[in-house]
Amino acid sequence: MTDSAALRRALDTVIDPELRRPITELGMVESAQLHDGTAKVKVLLTIAGCPMRSTIESDVTTAVAAVAGVQQVEVTLGVMDPHQRAELRDRLKAKRTVFSDPDSLTRIIAVASGKGGVGKSSVTANLAAAMAANGLKVGLIDADVHGFSIPSLMGITQPPTRVDEMILPPVAHGVKVISIGMFLDSNQPVIWRGPMLHRALEQFLTDVYFGDLDVLLLDLPPGTGDMAISVSQLLPNSELLVITTPQSTATAVAERAGTIALQTKQKVIGVVENMSYLRLPDGSKMEIFGSGGGGRLSESLSSQLEYMVPLLAQLPLEVAVRVGSDEGVPVVLSTPESPVAQSLRELAIKLGQRPRGLAGRSLPMSF
């Protein structure tokens, strides 16, 4: 193997932190040479202000330094010209998963609730982080445009990177995340009506490069408004996961969020009862919001939809969830030994079990 080939092979292991693919595959390595023990590598960044430039430089240095015969590494960072960026866009577009395609292998789960304050967003963020920790390729869309909270729950402070009209979503805890909150200068309100909400979701699905995903999660706004309808139209193969608390008023409105599937033709895959109980120091449980709401909701939805809608989990109320949310580290990662984290990880395994195979799908054939 030549020196140049050895360096290229080492650079194959360097993954772009935003695109999540090898920099060699993305055409980012302009040159790589070894002379008298010094490895000289020139890497082309997608844009001049690439926020991950230091990470890329460090990863390249580490990878190349491990090559036999390399005593010193010199990394030069350049920027792609318009023609090179156009080639990159075409390369990525050719591999982009079209989520609305009925034959897409990506499982799309829209997380819904009837009312706010039931912990829908924190459950969604934790499911995304847990699935990614299990080795799945996960994307997360914050579709709650008016009440966005996913960036803070995931600890994201940097804006998305733009490569011309293509948007590269930030990656947090192994999850590709996009939210309208990433495009605002401050914590200003979003005052949009239906058509603008639909367009925002449409842009998230078409302009944002998620790549090939195993699971795409959407954090829906509470209720059955414009965004819930837009999701069913733009992602007809999406499924619904309904979040509630045990409280009767919460389950009553959550029932509406579930039965919207009768009109949208989506499948409700299950119910999650959040804040089910508080474990006291003596080991007993305090049911702050009552009991049995999740089970009743499961039975009601099963009856109305005429298929089984299981109660998938009953999550305890724990301070660790609030602490992890405030710190931007989901509890499944920050306090993995806690009962709520264990329950969330078990739920993530249940939801991520569907294999990404071709069984049952029609394949084109030629003779």
mmCIF file of C-alpha atoms in Angstrom:
data_model
loop_
_atom_site.group_PDB
_atom_site.id
_atom_site.type_symbol
_atom_site.label_atom_id
_atom_site.label_comp_id
_atom_site.label_asym_id
_atom_site.label_seq_id
_atom_site.Cartn_x
_atom_site.Cartn_y
_atom_site.Cartn_z
ATOM 1 C CA MET A 1 0.000 0.000 0.000
ATOM 2 C CA THR A 2 1.354 3.420 -0.960
ATOM 3 C CA ASP A 3 1.751 6.180 1.632
ATOM 4 C CA SER A 4 -1.085 8.149 0.027
ATOM 5 C CA ALA A 5 -3.371 5.111 0.045
ATOM 6 C CA ALA A 6 -2.606 4.473 3.720
ATOM 7 C CA LEU A 7 -3.501 8.052 4.590
ATOM 8 C CA ARG A 8 -6.731 7.871 2.575
ATOM 9 C CA ARG A 9 -7.670 4.659 4.329
ATOM 10 C CA ALA A 10 -7.158 6.350 7.696
ATOM 11 C CA LEU A 11 -9.217 9.330 6.561
ATOM 12 C CA ASP A 12 -12.064 6.960 5.655
ATOM 13 C CA THR A 13 -12.622 6.635 9.414
ATOM 14 C CA VAL A 14 -13.153 10.387 9.921
ATOM 15 C CA ILE A 15 -16.887 11.112 10.027
ATOM 16 C CA ASP A 16 -18.223 14.568 9.305
ATOM 17 C CA PRO A 17 -19.987 15.549 12.563
ATOM 18 C CA GLU A 18 -22.968 17.080 10.737
ATOM 19 C CA LEU A 19 -23.439 14.873 7.698
ATOM 20 C CA ARG A 20 -22.457 11.714 9.615
ATOM 21 C CA ARG A 21 -20.598 10.242 6.660
ATOM 22 C CA PRO A 22 -16.851 9.772 5.924
ATOM 23 C CA ILE A 23 -15.143 12.943 4.735
ATOM 24 C CA THR A 24 -13.532 10.975 1.902
ATOM 25 C CA GLU A 25 -16.963 9.935 0.638
ATOM 26 C CA LEU A 26 -18.123 13.562 0.753
ATOM 27 C CA GLY A 27 -15.226 14.811 -1.380
ATOM 28 C CA MET A 28 -13.798 16.855 1.482
ATOM 29 C CA VAL A 29 -10.219 15.546 1.210
ATOM 30 C CA GLU A 30 -8.380 17.514 -1.475
ATOM 31 C CA SER A 31 -4.959 15.983 -0.872
ATOM 32 C CA ALA A 32 -3.129 13.642 1.499
ATOM 33 C CA GLN A 33 0.623 13.064 1.234
ATOM 34 C CA LEU A 34 3.382 11.665 3.433
ATOM 35 C CA HIS A 35 6.940 12.951 3.065
ATOM 36 C CA ASP A 36 9.858 12.378 5.463
ATOM 37 C CA GLY A 37 7.501 11.431 8.284
ATOM 38 C CA THR A 38 5.251 14.467 7.851
ATOM 39 C CA ALA A 39 1.665 13.858 6.734
ATOM 40 C CA LYS A 40 0.165 16.845 4.934
ATOM 41 C CA VAL A 41 -3.623 16.760 4.559
ATOM 42 C CA LYS A 42 -5.840 19.406 3.023
ATOM 43 C CA VAL A 43 -9.518 19.229 3.965
ATOM 44 C CA LEU A 44 -12.232 21.274 2.272
ATOM 45 C CA LEU A 45 -14.993 22.488 4.584
ATOM 46 C CA THR A 46 -18.505 22.868 3.210
ATOM 47 C CA ILE A 47 -18.658 26.553 4.194
ATOM 48 C CA ALA A 48 -16.167 29.097 5.518
ATOM 49 C CA GLY A 49 -17.869 29.447 8.899
ATOM 50 C CA CYS A 50 -18.259 25.708 9.508
ATOM 51 C CA PRO A 51 -19.011 25.383 13.253
ATOM 52 C CA MET A 52 -17.396 21.937 13.395
ATOM 53 C CA ARG A 53 -14.037 22.935 11.888
ATOM 54 C CA SER A 54 -12.054 22.305 15.085
ATOM 55 C CA THR A 55 -13.691 18.889 15.523
ATOM 56 C CA ILE A 56 -12.873 17.907 11.943
ATOM 57 C CA GLU A 57 -9.273 19.115 12.281
ATOM 58 C CA SER A 58 -8.811 17.193 15.524
ATOM 59 C CA ASP A 59 -10.351 13.987 14.148
ATOM 60 C CA VAL A 60 -8.211 14.150 10.999
ATOM 61 C CA THR A 61 -5.057 14.682 13.048
ATOM 62 C CA THR A 62 -5.867 11.731 15.318
ATOM 63 C CA ALA A 63 -6.676 9.388 12.434
ATOM 64 C CA VAL A 64 -3.609 10.256 10.355
ATOM 65 C CA ALA A 65 -1.213 10.175 13.328
ATOM 66 C CA ALA A 66 -1.994 6.460 13.758
ATOM 67 C CA VAL A 67 -0.645 5.601 10.276
ATOM 68 C CA ALA A 68 2.695 3.793 10.277
ATOM 69 C CA GLY A 69 5.594 6.129 9.494
ATOM 70 C CA VAL A 70 3.765 9.322 10.433
ATOM 71 C CA GLN A 71 5.717 11.440 12.905
ATOM 72 C CA GLN A 72 4.012 14.780 12.385
ATOM 73 C CA VAL A 73 0.651 15.871 10.993
ATOM 74 C CA GLU A 74 -0.107 19.138 9.215
ATOM 75 C CA VAL A 75 -3.781 19.778 8.494
ATOM 76 C CA THR A 76 -4.802 22.624 6.211
ATOM 77 C CA LEU A 77 -8.437 23.673 6.075
ATOM 78 C CA GLY A 78 -9.875 25.110 2.891
ATOM 79 C CA VAL A 79 -13.405 25.768 1.665
ATOM 80 C CA MET A 80 -15.336 24.126 -1.160
ATOM 81 C CA ASP A 81 -15.959 26.268 -4.203
ATOM 82 C CA PRO A 82 -19.512 26.586 -5.623
ATOM 83 C CA HIS A 83 -18.937 23.749 -8.098
ATOM 84 C CA GLN A 84 -17.707 21.400 -5.352
ATOM 85 C CA ARG A 85 -20.677 22.310 -3.135
ATOM 86 C CA ALA A 86 -23.041 21.601 -6.034
ATOM 87 C CA GLU A 87 -21.427 18.169 -6.463
ATOM 88 C CA LEU A 88 -21.845 17.536 -2.732
ATOM 89 C CA ARG A 89 -25.534 18.498 -2.859
ATOM 90 C CA ASP A 90 -26.109 16.197 -5.809
ATOM 91 C CA ARG A 91 -24.292 13.359 -4.050
ATOM 92 C CA LEU A 92 -26.379 13.787 -0.908
ATOM 93 C CA LYS A 93 -29.635 14.288 -2.772
ATOM 94 C CA ALA A 94 -29.140 10.987 -4.561
ATOM 95 C CA LYS A 95 -28.975 9.215 -1.208
ATOM 96 C CA ARG A 96 -31.704 11.212 0.556
ATOM 97 C CA THR A 97 -34.553 9.181 2.005
ATOM 98 C CA VAL A 98 -37.946 10.454 0.888
ATOM 99 C CA PHE A 99 -39.932 9.980 4.085
ATOM 100 C CA SER A 100 -43.291 10.309 2.377
ATOM 101 C CA ASP A 101 -42.519 7.409 0.037
ATOM 102 C CA PRO A 102 -44.691 4.401 1.000
ATOM 103 C CA ASP A 103 -41.646 2.188 0.425
ATOM 104 C CA SER A 104 -39.425 4.164 2.800
ATOM 105 C CA LEU A 105 -37.728 1.956 5.385
ATOM 106 C CA THR A 106 -37.712 4.742 7.976
ATOM 107 C CA ARG A 107 -40.193 4.315 10.819
ATOM 108 C CA ILE A 108 -41.931 7.635 11.458
ATOM 109 C CA ILE A 109 -43.423 8.176 14.912
ATOM 110 C CA ALA A 110 -45.359 11.357 15.681
ATOM 111 C CA VAL A 111 -45.606 11.887 19.438
ATOM 112 C CA ALA A 112 -48.936 13.497 20.358
ATOM 113 C CA SER A 113 -50.893 14.622 23.399
ATOM 114 C CA GLY A 114 -54.275 16.157 24.006
ATOM 115 C CA LYS A 115 -53.008 18.969 26.223
ATOM 116 C CA GLY A 116 -49.747 20.598 27.220
ATOM 117 C CA GLY A 117 -47.864 19.876 30.426
ATOM 118 C CA VAL A 118 -47.960 16.076 30.227
ATOM 119 C CA GLY A 119 -44.244 15.735 29.418
ATOM 120 C CA LYS A 120 -44.644 14.912 25.725
ATOM 121 C CA SER A 121 -41.485 16.735 24.626
ATOM 122 C CA SER A 122 -39.280 15.286 27.366
ATOM 123 C CA VAL A 123 -40.514 11.782 26.523
ATOM 124 C CA THR A 124 -39.776 12.401 22.836
ATOM 125 C CA ALA A 125 -36.263 13.708 23.520
ATOM 126 C CA ASN A 126 -35.471 10.763 25.777
ATOM 127 C CA LEU A 127 -36.805 8.225 23.278
ATOM 128 C CA ALA A 128 -34.626 9.767 20.558
ATOM 129 C CA ALA A 129 -31.507 9.687 22.737
ATOM 130 C CA ALA A 130 -32.194 6.132 23.913
ATOM 131 C CA MET A 131 -32.764 4.860 20.364
ATOM 132 C CA ALA A 132 -29.536 6.484 19.188
ATOM 133 C CA ALA A 133 -27.680 4.927 22.128
ATOM 134 C CA ASN A 134 -29.051 1.567 20.962
ATOM 135 C CA GLY A 135 -27.299 2.064 17.628
ATOM 136 C CA LEU A 136 -30.207 3.333 15.540
ATOM 137 C CA LYS A 137 -29.912 6.272 13.144
ATOM 138 C CA VAL A 138 -32.411 8.750 14.550
ATOM 139 C CA GLY A 139 -33.842 12.081 13.417
ATOM 140 C CA LEU A 140 -35.996 14.400 15.523
ATOM 141 C CA ILE A 141 -38.245 17.179 14.222
ATOM 142 C CA ASP A 142 -39.590 19.715 16.707
ATOM 143 C CA ALA A 143 -42.988 20.201 15.082
ATOM 144 C CA ASP A 144 -44.321 22.161 18.052
ATOM 145 C CA VAL A 145 -43.537 25.446 16.315
ATOM 146 C CA HIS A 146 -45.336 27.712 18.805
ATOM 147 C CA GLY A 147 -44.039 25.922 21.889
ATOM 148 C CA PHE A 148 -40.659 24.587 20.741
ATOM 149 C CA SER A 149 -38.484 23.126 23.492
ATOM 150 C CA ILE A 150 -36.489 20.311 21.858
ATOM 151 C CA PRO A 151 -33.264 22.364 21.345
ATOM 152 C CA SER A 152 -32.964 23.107 25.074
ATOM 153 C CA LEU A 153 -33.976 19.561 26.050
ATOM 154 C CA MET A 154 -31.217 18.195 23.785
ATOM 155 C CA GLY A 155 -28.639 20.812 24.801
ATOM 156 C CA ILE A 156 -28.354 22.385 21.344
ATOM 157 C CA THR A 157 -27.140 25.971 21.157
ATOM 158 C CA GLN A 158 -25.566 26.191 17.691
ATOM 159 C CA PRO A 159 -27.650 26.976 14.591
ATOM 160 C CA PRO A 160 -27.909 24.558 11.664
ATOM 161 C CA THR A 161 -25.262 24.789 8.956
ATOM 162 C CA ARG A 162 -26.480 25.937 5.544
ATOM 163 C CA VAL A 163 -24.866 24.650 2.364
ATOM 164 C CA ASP A 164 -26.612 26.924 -0.114
ATOM 165 C CA GLU A 165 -30.287 25.861 0.063
ATOM 166 C CA MET A 166 -29.539 22.650 1.966
ATOM 167 C CA ILE A 167 -29.707 22.651 5.788
ATOM 168 C CA LEU A 168 -27.528 20.359 7.892
ATOM 169 C CA PRO A 169 -29.223 19.667 11.246
ATOM 170 C CA PRO A 170 -27.169 19.810 14.447
ATOM 171 C CA VAL A 171 -26.401 16.450 16.020
ATOM 172 C CA ALA A 172 -26.930 16.010 19.765
ATOM 173 C CA HIS A 173 -26.447 12.739 21.625
ATOM 174 C CA GLY A 174 -26.276 10.966 18.267
ATOM 175 C CA VAL A 175 -29.614 12.437 17.091
ATOM 176 C CA LYS A 176 -30.085 14.757 14.101
ATOM 177 C CA VAL A 177 -32.366 17.546 15.324
ATOM 178 C CA ILE A 178 -34.215 20.416 13.655
ATOM 179 C CA SER A 179 -36.458 23.050 15.224
ATOM 180 C CA ILE A 180 -37.769 26.484 14.303
ATOM 181 C CA GLY A 181 -36.135 27.672 17.514
ATOM 182 C CA MET A 182 -32.719 27.209 15.884
ATOM 183 C CA PHE A 183 -33.505 29.975 13.389
ATOM 184 C CA LEU A 184 -34.572 32.643 15.887
ATOM 185 C CA ASP A 185 -32.227 35.263 17.317
ATOM 186 C CA SER A 186 -33.778 35.084 20.781
ATOM 187 C CA ASN A 187 -36.661 33.516 22.666
ATOM 188 C CA GLN A 188 -39.169 35.415 20.555
ATOM 189 C CA PRO A 189 -42.668 34.081 19.922
ATOM 190 C CA VAL A 190 -43.621 32.497 16.592
ATOM 191 C CA ILE A 191 -46.887 34.056 15.440
ATOM 192 C CA TRP A 192 -47.864 31.914 12.475
ATOM 193 C CA ARG A 193 -51.124 30.600 11.103
ATOM 194 C CA GLY A 194 -51.946 27.302 9.399
ATOM 195 C CA PRO A 195 -50.370 27.719 5.924
ATOM 196 C CA MET A 196 -47.055 28.888 7.415
ATOM 197 C CA LEU A 197 -46.976 25.957 9.838
ATOM 198 C CA HIS A 198 -47.549 23.546 6.954
ATOM 199 C CA ARG A 199 -44.765 25.178 4.946
ATOM 200 C CA ALA A 200 -42.362 25.003 7.892
ATOM 201 C CA LEU A 201 -42.888 21.252 8.254
ATOM 202 C CA GLU A 202 -42.587 20.819 4.499
ATOM 203 C CA GLN A 203 -39.222 22.602 4.518
ATOM 204 C CA PHE A 204 -38.003 20.498 7.433
ATOM 205 C CA LEU A 205 -38.759 17.400 5.374
ATOM 206 C CA THR A 206 -37.323 18.596 2.063
ATOM 207 C CA ASP A 207 -34.542 21.112 2.774
ATOM 208 C CA VAL A 208 -32.996 19.456 5.843
ATOM 209 C CA TYR A 209 -30.514 16.668 5.138
ATOM 210 C CA PHE A 210 -31.289 13.824 7.541
ATOM 211 C CA GLY A 211 -29.728 11.112 5.426
ATOM 212 C CA ASP A 212 -30.777 7.503 5.853
ATOM 213 C CA LEU A 213 -32.670 7.079 9.131
ATOM 214 C CA ASP A 214 -33.994 4.092 11.019
ATOM 215 C CA VAL A 215 -36.443 6.245 12.985
ATOM 216 C CA LEU A 216 -37.800 9.766 12.553
ATOM 217 C CA LEU A 217 -39.567 11.202 15.615
ATOM 218 C CA LEU A 218 -41.803 14.266 15.515
ATOM 219 C CA ASP A 219 -42.720 16.219 18.634
ATOM 220 C CA LEU A 220 -46.228 17.439 17.777
ATOM 221 C CA PRO A 221 -47.969 20.399 19.407
ATOM 222 C CA PRO A 222 -50.781 19.453 21.825
ATOM 223 C CA GLY A 223 -54.231 18.887 20.396
ATOM 224 C CA THR A 224 -55.552 18.227 16.907
ATOM 225 C CA GLY A 225 -54.729 21.435 15.092
ATOM 226 C CA ASP A 226 -53.018 22.391 11.841
ATOM 227 C CA MET A 227 -49.696 20.629 12.446
ATOM 228 C CA ALA A 228 -51.307 17.281 13.265
ATOM 229 C CA ILE A 229 -53.209 17.472 9.976
ATOM 230 C CA SER A 230 -50.094 18.539 8.043
ATOM 231 C CA VAL A 231 -48.130 15.579 9.417
ATOM 232 C CA SER A 232 -50.807 13.161 8.202
ATOM 233 C CA GLN A 233 -50.761 14.785 4.746
ATOM 234 C CA LEU A 234 -46.989 15.072 4.307
ATOM 235 C CA LEU A 235 -46.161 11.794 6.068
ATOM 236 C CA PRO A 236 -49.077 9.444 5.369
ATOM 237 C CA ASN A 237 -47.068 6.449 6.617
ATOM 238 C CA SER A 238 -46.454 8.041 10.037
ATOM 239 C CA GLU A 239 -47.708 6.440 13.252
ATOM 240 C CA LEU A 240 -48.995 8.091 16.428
ATOM 241 C CA LEU A 241 -47.755 7.611 19.980
ATOM 242 C CA VAL A 242 -50.107 9.240 22.505
ATOM 243 C CA ILE A 243 -48.779 10.670 25.784
ATOM 244 C CA THR A 244 -51.009 11.316 28.790
ATOM 245 C CA THR A 245 -50.936 11.524 32.566
ATOM 246 C CA PRO A 246 -53.258 9.425 34.772
ATOM 247 C CA GLN A 247 -55.494 12.433 35.365
ATOM 248 C CA SER A 248 -58.968 12.054 33.856
ATOM 249 C CA THR A 249 -58.939 15.492 32.205
ATOM 250 C CA ALA A 250 -55.634 14.637 30.494
ATOM 251 C CA THR A 251 -56.853 11.278 29.213
ATOM 252 C CA ALA A 252 -60.105 12.786 27.952
ATOM 253 C CA VAL A 253 -58.342 15.257 25.686
ATOM 254 C CA ALA A 254 -55.643 12.685 24.792
ATOM 255 C CA GLU A 255 -58.443 10.499 23.457
ATOM 256 C CA ARG A 256 -59.186 13.187 20.877
ATOM 257 C CA ALA A 257 -55.517 13.263 19.862
ATOM 258 C CA GLY A 258 -55.699 9.514 19.289
ATOM 259 C CA THR A 259 -59.026 9.291 17.520
ATOM 260 C CA ILE A 260 -57.859 11.837 14.945
ATOM 261 C CA ALA A 261 -56.415 8.702 13.338
ATOM 262 C CA LEU A 262 -59.943 7.814 12.223
ATOM 263 C CA GLN A 263 -59.798 10.796 9.854
ATOM 264 C CA THR A 264 -56.080 10.838 9.021
ATOM 265 C CA LYS A 265 -55.795 7.054 8.530
ATOM 266 C CA GLN A 266 -52.674 6.882 10.707
ATOM 267 C CA LYS A 267 -52.074 4.027 13.107
ATOM 268 C CA VAL A 268 -51.901 4.643 16.853
ATOM 269 C CA ILE A 269 -49.121 2.359 18.071
ATOM 270 C CA GLY A 270 -49.655 2.872 21.777
ATOM 271 C CA VAL A 271 -50.186 4.975 24.861
ATOM 272 C CA VAL A 272 -47.582 6.181 27.345
ATOM 273 C CA GLU A 273 -48.743 7.244 30.802
ATOM 274 C CA ASN A 274 -46.283 9.833 32.137
ATOM 275 C CA MET A 275 -45.970 11.010 35.762
ATOM 276 C CA SER A 276 -47.798 7.863 36.892
ATOM 277 C CA TYR A 277 -46.586 8.032 40.472
ATOM 278 C CA LEU A 278 -43.960 9.485 42.804
ATOM 279 C CA ARG A 279 -41.824 6.985 44.694
ATOM 280 C CA LEU A 280 -41.523 8.064 48.344
ATOM 281 C CA PRO A 281 -38.480 7.451 50.569
ATOM 282 C CA ASP A 282 -40.236 4.569 52.354
ATOM 283 C CA GLY A 283 -40.779 2.808 49.015
ATOM 284 C CA SER A 284 -44.491 3.527 48.720
ATOM 285 C CA LYS A 285 -46.054 5.268 45.710
ATOM 286 C CA MET A 286 -47.909 8.569 45.761
ATOM 287 C CA GLU A 287 -50.278 8.829 42.789
ATOM 288 C CA ILE A 288 -50.288 12.597 42.499
ATOM 289 C CA PHE A 289 -52.394 12.701 39.334
ATOM 290 C CA GLY A 290 -54.655 9.767 40.140
ATOM 291 C CA SER A 291 -54.397 6.316 38.630
ATOM 292 C CA GLY A 292 -55.576 4.179 35.758
ATOM 293 C CA GLY A 293 -55.841 6.945 33.155
ATOM 294 C CA GLY A 294 -53.414 5.348 30.717
ATOM 295 C CA GLY A 295 -55.196 2.014 30.912
ATOM 296 C CA ARG A 296 -58.583 3.610 30.330
ATOM 297 C CA LEU A 297 -57.236 5.554 27.375
ATOM 298 C CA SER A 298 -55.755 2.368 25.917
ATOM 299 C CA GLU A 299 -59.113 0.575 26.215
ATOM 300 C CA SER A 300 -61.071 3.480 24.758
ATOM 301 C CA LEU A 301 -58.786 3.925 21.756
ATOM 302 C CA SER A 302 -58.721 0.171 21.124
ATOM 303 C CA SER A 303 -62.521 0.150 21.072
ATOM 304 C CA GLN A 304 -62.928 3.173 18.812
ATOM 305 C CA LEU A 305 -60.120 2.334 16.392
ATOM 306 C CA GLU A 306 -61.030 -1.382 16.356
ATOM 307 C CA TYR A 307 -57.480 -2.637 16.889
ATOM 308 C CA MET A 308 -55.279 -3.073 19.933
ATOM 309 C CA VAL A 309 -53.708 0.158 21.212
ATOM 310 C CA PRO A 310 -51.519 -1.034 24.088
ATOM 311 C CA LEU A 311 -50.416 0.842 27.180
ATOM 312 C CA LEU A 312 -46.695 0.693 26.450
ATOM 313 C CA ALA A 313 -45.274 2.299 29.595
ATOM 314 C CA GLN A 314 -46.102 3.956 32.904
ATOM 315 C CA LEU A 315 -43.332 6.414 33.695
ATOM 316 C CA PRO A 316 -42.702 7.543 37.272
ATOM 317 C CA LEU A 317 -42.384 11.197 38.239
ATOM 318 C CA GLU A 318 -38.733 11.893 39.094
ATOM 319 C CA VAL A 319 -36.616 14.986 39.744
ATOM 320 C CA ALA A 320 -33.893 13.522 37.491
ATOM 321 C CA VAL A 321 -36.081 14.156 34.431
ATOM 322 C CA ARG A 322 -36.326 17.861 35.235
ATOM 323 C CA VAL A 323 -32.594 18.127 36.019
ATOM 324 C CA GLY A 324 -31.611 16.396 32.790
ATOM 325 C CA SER A 325 -34.001 18.570 30.794
ATOM 326 C CA ASP A 326 -32.583 21.760 32.309
ATOM 327 C CA GLU A 327 -29.030 20.624 31.557
ATOM 328 C CA GLY A 328 -29.783 19.519 28.010
ATOM 329 C CA VAL A 329 -28.906 15.887 28.706
ATOM 330 C CA PRO A 330 -31.879 13.477 28.564
ATOM 331 C CA VAL A 331 -32.319 11.424 31.720
ATOM 332 C CA VAL A 332 -31.625 8.175 29.840
ATOM 333 C CA LEU A 333 -28.063 9.480 29.514
ATOM 334 C CA SER A 334 -27.644 11.699 32.570
ATOM 335 C CA THR A 335 -29.086 9.272 35.159
ATOM 336 C CA PRO A 336 -29.329 5.914 33.376
ATOM 337 C CA GLU A 337 -29.750 3.967 36.626
ATOM 338 C CA SER A 338 -32.960 5.793 37.615
ATOM 339 C CA PRO A 339 -36.279 3.913 37.311
ATOM 340 C CA VAL A 340 -37.691 6.427 34.825
ATOM 341 C CA ALA A 341 -34.595 6.112 32.604
ATOM 342 C CA GLN A 342 -34.879 2.322 32.668
ATOM 343 C CA SER A 343 -38.559 2.511 31.698
ATOM 344 C CA LEU A 344 -37.783 4.926 28.867
ATOM 345 C CA ARG A 345 -34.999 2.695 27.552
ATOM 346 C CA GLU A 346 -37.345 -0.299 27.593
ATOM 347 C CA LEU A 347 -39.913 1.766 25.685
ATOM 348 C CA ALA A 348 -37.272 2.799 23.145
ATOM 349 C CA ILE A 349 -36.395 -0.861 22.568
ATOM 350 C CA LYS A 350 -40.070 -1.740 21.997
ATOM 351 C CA LEU A 351 -40.522 1.067 19.484
ATOM 352 C CA GLY A 352 -37.243 0.387 17.686
ATOM 353 C CA GLN A 353 -37.724 -3.346 17.264
ATOM 354 C CA ARG A 354 -39.366 -3.251 13.849
ATOM 355 C CA PRO A 355 -36.703 -4.469 11.391
ATOM 356 C CA ARG A 356 -35.784 -2.365 8.385
ATOM 357 C CA GLY A 357 -36.233 -5.148 5.901
ATOM 358 C CA LEU A 358 -37.870 -5.612 2.535
ATOM 359 C CA ALA A 359 -40.339 -8.272 3.661
ATOM 360 C CA GLY A 360 -43.821 -7.604 2.349
ATOM 361 C CA ARG A 361 -42.711 -4.900 -0.055
ATOM 362 C CA SER A 362 -43.139 -5.071 -3.799
ATOM 363 C CA LEU A 363 -39.870 -4.938 -5.708
ATOM 364 C CA PRO A 364 -39.446 -3.924 -9.336
ATOM 365 C CA MET A 365 -38.482 -6.812 -11.595
ATOM 366 C CA SER A 366 -37.221 -6.904 -15.141
ATOM 367 C CA PHE A 367 -36.850 -9.859 -17.466
#
